[in-house]
mmCIF file of C-alpha atoms in Angstrom:
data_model
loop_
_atom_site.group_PDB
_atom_site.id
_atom_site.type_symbol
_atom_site.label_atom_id
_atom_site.label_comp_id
_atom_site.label_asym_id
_atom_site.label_seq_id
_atom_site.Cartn_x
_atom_site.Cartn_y
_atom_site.Cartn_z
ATOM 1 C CA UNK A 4 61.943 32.781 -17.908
ATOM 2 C CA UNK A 5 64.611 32.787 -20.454
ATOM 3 C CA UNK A 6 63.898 30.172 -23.343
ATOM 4 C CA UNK A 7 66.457 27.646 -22.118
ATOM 5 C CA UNK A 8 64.635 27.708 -19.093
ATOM 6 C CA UNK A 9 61.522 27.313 -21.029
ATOM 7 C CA UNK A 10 63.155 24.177 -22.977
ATOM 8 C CA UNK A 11 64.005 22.314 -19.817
ATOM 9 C CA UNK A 12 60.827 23.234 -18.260
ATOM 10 C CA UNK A 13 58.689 21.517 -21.084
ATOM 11 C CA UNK A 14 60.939 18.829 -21.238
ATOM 12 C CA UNK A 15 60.308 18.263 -17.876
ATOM 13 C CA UNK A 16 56.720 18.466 -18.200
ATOM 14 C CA UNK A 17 56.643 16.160 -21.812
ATOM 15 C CA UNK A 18 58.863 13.734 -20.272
ATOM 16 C CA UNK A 19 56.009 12.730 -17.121
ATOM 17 C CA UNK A 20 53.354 12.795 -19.722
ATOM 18 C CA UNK A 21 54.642 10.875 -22.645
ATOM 19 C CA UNK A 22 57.788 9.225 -22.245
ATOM 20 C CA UNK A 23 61.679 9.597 -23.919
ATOM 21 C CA UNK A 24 60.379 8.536 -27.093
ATOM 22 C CA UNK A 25 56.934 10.216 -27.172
ATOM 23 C CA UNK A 26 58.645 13.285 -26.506
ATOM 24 C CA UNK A 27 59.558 15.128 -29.807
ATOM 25 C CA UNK A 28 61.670 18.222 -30.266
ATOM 26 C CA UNK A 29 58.757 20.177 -32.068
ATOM 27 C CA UNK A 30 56.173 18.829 -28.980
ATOM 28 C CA UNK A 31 59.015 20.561 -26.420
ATOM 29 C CA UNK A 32 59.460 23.778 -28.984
ATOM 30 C CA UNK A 33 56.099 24.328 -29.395
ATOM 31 C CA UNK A 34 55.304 23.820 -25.595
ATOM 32 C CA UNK A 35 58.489 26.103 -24.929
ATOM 33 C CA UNK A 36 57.082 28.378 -27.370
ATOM 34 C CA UNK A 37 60.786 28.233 -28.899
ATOM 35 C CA UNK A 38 62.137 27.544 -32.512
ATOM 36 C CA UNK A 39 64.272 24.868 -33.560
ATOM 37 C CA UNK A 40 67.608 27.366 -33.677
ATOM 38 C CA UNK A 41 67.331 28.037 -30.329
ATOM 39 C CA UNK A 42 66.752 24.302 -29.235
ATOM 40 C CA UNK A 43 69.846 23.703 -31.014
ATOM 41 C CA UNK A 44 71.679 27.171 -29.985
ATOM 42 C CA UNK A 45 71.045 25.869 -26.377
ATOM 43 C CA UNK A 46 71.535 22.068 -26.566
ATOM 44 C CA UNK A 47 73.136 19.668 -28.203
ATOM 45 C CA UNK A 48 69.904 17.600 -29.471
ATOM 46 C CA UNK A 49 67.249 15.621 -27.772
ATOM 47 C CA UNK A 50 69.190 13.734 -25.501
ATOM 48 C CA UNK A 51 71.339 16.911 -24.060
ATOM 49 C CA UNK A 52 68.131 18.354 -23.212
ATOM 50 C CA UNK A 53 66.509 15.358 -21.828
ATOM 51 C CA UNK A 54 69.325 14.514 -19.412
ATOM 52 C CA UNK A 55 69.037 18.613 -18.548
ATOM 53 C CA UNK A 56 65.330 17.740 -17.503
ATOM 54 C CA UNK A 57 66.207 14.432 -15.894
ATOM 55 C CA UNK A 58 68.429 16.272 -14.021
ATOM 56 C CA UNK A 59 66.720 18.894 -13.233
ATOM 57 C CA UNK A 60 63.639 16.495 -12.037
ATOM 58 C CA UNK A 61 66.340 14.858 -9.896
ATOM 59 C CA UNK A 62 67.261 17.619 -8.141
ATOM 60 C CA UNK A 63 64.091 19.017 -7.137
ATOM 61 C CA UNK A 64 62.643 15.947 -6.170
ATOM 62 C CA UNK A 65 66.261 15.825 -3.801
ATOM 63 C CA UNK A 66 65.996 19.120 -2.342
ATOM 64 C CA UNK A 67 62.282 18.727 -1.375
ATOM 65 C CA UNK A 68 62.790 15.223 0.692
ATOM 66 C CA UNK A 69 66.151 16.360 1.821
ATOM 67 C CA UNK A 70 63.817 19.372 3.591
ATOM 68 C CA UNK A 71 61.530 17.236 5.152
ATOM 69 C CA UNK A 72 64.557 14.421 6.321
ATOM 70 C CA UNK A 73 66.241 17.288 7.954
ATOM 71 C CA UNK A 74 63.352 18.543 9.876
ATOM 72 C CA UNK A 75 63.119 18.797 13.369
ATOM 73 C CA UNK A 76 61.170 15.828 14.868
ATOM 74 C CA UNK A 77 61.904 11.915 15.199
ATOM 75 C CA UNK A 78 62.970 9.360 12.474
ATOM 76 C CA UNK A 79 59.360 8.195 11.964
ATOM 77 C CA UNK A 80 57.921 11.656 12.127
ATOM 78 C CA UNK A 81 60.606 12.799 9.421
ATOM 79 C CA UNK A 82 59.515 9.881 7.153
ATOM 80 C CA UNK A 83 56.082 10.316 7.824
ATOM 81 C CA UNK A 84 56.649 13.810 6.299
ATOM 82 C CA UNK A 85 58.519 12.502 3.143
ATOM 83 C CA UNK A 86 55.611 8.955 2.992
ATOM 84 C CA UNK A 87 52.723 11.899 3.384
ATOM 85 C CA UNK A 88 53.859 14.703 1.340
ATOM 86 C CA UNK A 89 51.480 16.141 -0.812
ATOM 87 C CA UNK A 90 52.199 14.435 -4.584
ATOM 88 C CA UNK A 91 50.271 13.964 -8.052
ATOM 89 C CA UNK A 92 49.943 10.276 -7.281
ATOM 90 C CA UNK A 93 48.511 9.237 -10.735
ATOM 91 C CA UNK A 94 51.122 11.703 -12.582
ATOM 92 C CA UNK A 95 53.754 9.259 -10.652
ATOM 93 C CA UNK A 96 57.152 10.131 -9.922
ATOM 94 C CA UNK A 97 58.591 12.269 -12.529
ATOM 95 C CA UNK A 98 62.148 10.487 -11.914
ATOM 96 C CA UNK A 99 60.652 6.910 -11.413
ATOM 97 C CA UNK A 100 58.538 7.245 -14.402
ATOM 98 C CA UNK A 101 61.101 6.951 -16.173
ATOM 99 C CA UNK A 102 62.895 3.911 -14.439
ATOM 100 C CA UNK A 103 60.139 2.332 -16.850
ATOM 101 C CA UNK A 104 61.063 3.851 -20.405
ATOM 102 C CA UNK A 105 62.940 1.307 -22.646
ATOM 103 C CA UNK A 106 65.390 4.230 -24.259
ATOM 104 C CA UNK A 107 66.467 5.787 -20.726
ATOM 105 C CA UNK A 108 67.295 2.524 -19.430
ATOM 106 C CA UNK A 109 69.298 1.500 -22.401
ATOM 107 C CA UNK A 110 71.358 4.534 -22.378
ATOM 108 C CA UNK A 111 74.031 5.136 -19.595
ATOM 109 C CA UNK A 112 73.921 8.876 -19.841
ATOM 110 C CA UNK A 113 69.830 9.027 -19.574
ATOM 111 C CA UNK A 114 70.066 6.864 -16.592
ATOM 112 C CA UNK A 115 72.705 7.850 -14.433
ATOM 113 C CA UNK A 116 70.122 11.175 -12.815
ATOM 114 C CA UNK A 117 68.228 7.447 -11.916
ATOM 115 C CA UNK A 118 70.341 5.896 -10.605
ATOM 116 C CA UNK A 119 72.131 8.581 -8.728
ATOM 117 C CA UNK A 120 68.561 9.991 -7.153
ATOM 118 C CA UNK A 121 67.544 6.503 -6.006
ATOM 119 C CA UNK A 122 71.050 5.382 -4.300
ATOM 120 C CA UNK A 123 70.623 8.980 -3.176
ATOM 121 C CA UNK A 124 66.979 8.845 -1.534
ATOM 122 C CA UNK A 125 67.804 5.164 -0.107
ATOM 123 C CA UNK A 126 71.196 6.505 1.754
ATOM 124 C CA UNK A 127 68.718 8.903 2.784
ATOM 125 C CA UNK A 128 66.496 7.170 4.771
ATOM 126 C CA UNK A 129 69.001 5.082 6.063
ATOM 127 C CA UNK A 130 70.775 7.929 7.999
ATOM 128 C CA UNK A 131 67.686 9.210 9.177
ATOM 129 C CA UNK A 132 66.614 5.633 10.338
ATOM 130 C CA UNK A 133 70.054 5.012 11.847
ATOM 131 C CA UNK A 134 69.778 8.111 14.010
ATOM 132 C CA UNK A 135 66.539 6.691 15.006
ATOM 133 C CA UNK A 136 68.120 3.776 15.962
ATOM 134 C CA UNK A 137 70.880 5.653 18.051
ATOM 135 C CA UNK A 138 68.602 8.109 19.617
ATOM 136 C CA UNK A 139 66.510 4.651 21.018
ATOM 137 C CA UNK A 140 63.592 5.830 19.392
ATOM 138 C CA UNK A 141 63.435 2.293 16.709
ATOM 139 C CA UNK A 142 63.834 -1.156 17.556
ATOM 140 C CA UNK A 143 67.923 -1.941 18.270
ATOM 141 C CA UNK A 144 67.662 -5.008 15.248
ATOM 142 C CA UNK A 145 66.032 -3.182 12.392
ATOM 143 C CA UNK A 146 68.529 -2.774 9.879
ATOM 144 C CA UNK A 147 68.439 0.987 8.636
ATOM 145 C CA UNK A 148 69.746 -0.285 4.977
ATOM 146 C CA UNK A 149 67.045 -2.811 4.271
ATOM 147 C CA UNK A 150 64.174 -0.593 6.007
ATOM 148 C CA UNK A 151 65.321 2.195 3.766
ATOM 149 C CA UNK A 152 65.098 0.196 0.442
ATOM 150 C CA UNK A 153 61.877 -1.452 1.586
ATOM 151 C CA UNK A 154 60.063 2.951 2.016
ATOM 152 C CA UNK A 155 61.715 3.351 -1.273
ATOM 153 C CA UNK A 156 59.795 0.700 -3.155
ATOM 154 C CA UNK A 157 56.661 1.550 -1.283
ATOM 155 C CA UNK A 158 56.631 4.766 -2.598
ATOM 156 C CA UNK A 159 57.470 3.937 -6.184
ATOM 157 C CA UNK A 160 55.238 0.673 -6.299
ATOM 158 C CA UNK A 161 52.345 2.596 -4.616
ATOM 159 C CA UNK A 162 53.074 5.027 -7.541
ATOM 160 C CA UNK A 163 52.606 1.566 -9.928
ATOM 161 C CA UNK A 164 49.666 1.090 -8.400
ATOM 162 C CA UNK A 165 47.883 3.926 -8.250
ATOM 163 C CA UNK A 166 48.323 4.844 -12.429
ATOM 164 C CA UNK A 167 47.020 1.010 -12.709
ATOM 165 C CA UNK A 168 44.152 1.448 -11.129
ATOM 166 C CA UNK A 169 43.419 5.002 -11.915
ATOM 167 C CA UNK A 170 43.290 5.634 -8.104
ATOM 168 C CA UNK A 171 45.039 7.504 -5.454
ATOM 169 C CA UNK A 172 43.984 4.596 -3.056
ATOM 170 C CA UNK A 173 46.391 2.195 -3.662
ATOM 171 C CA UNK A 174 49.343 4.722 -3.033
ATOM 172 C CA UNK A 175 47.619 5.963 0.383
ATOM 173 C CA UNK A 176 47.222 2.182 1.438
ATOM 174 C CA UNK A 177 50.646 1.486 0.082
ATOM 175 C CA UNK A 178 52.141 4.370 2.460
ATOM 176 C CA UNK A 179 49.802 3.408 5.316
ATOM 177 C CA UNK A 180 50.775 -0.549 5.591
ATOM 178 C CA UNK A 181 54.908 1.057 5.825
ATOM 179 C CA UNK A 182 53.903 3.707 8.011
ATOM 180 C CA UNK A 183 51.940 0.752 10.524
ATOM 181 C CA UNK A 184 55.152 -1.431 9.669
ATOM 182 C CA UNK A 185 57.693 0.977 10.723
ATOM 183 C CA UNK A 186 55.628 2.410 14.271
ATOM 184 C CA UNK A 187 55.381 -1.296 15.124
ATOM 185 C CA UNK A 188 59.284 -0.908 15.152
ATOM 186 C CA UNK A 189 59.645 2.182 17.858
ATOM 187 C CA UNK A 190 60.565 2.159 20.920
ATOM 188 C CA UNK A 191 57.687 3.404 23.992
#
């Protein structure tokens, strides 16, 4: 791994464990085992790197539920996939997380990976609840939009949760209660 890689890596990693502002440039060089120069050589300052990891975070996190949305099966077996998929519950979302630091929301550039990956992830389940819908297999009146941004707040909520109470459970239940929601919606 080259040491930009290294950079955004620990970035990455600093940013789900501390925060924007706990996150220091000698915490991510010394994590990246990299020196100062080559911070610099390779970004502009804290903030270029940060949005690099944001990003970065974003697109993973993308590509993985994209996978399991595109998968063979039925709408409700797809998001049973992405509701079930194995996480670090009480590291929380390492794009969420964020949603909740006071310097990422105040600053357009931070935010825009957020705000692009949920709009993203809520179109998301939309279309695959929509081909539900046309394929017969969910209820004719559920409306694909609102469903969509109702599995999205489960997920980060049951994230919420969870860290609060220092307990998977709340997630599991969180996921469960949609899951029982959404099967009382399909068709037989």
């Amino acid at each position: 791994m080259d040491t930009r890689e290294r950079l955004i890596r620990s970035t990455q990693e600093l940013l789900r464990e501390r925060g924007y502002v706990g996150t220091s440039p000698k915490a991510i060089q010394q994590r990246a085992e990299a020196g100062q120069g080559s911070m610099y050589h390779h970004f502009r300052g804290k903030p270029d790197l940060a949005l690099a990891a944001i990003r970065r975070n974003a697109e993973e996190i993308r590509a993985r539920v994209d996978e399991q949305l595109s998968a063979p099966g039925t709408a409700v077996e797809r998001i049973t996939a992405y509701l079930r998929q194995e996480r670090d519950v009480l590291g929380g979302c390492r794009v969420g997380r964020l949603a909740q630091d006071p310097v990422v929301i105040a600053e357009p550039g931070l935010r825009e990976p957020l705000d692009e990956t949920f709009d993203w992830l809520r179109r998301r389940l939309a279309e695959v609840l929509a081909e539900g819908k046309e394929r017969g297999e969910l209820a004719p009146d559920l409306d694909p939009v609102d469903t969509a941004a109702a599995l999205a707040a489960v997920v980060q909520g049951g994230y919420v949760l969870a860290r609060a109470a220092g307990s998977a459970e709340p997630f599991h239940r969180a996921v469960n209660g949609a899951l029982d929601l959404l099967t009382a919606r399909t068709r037989a």
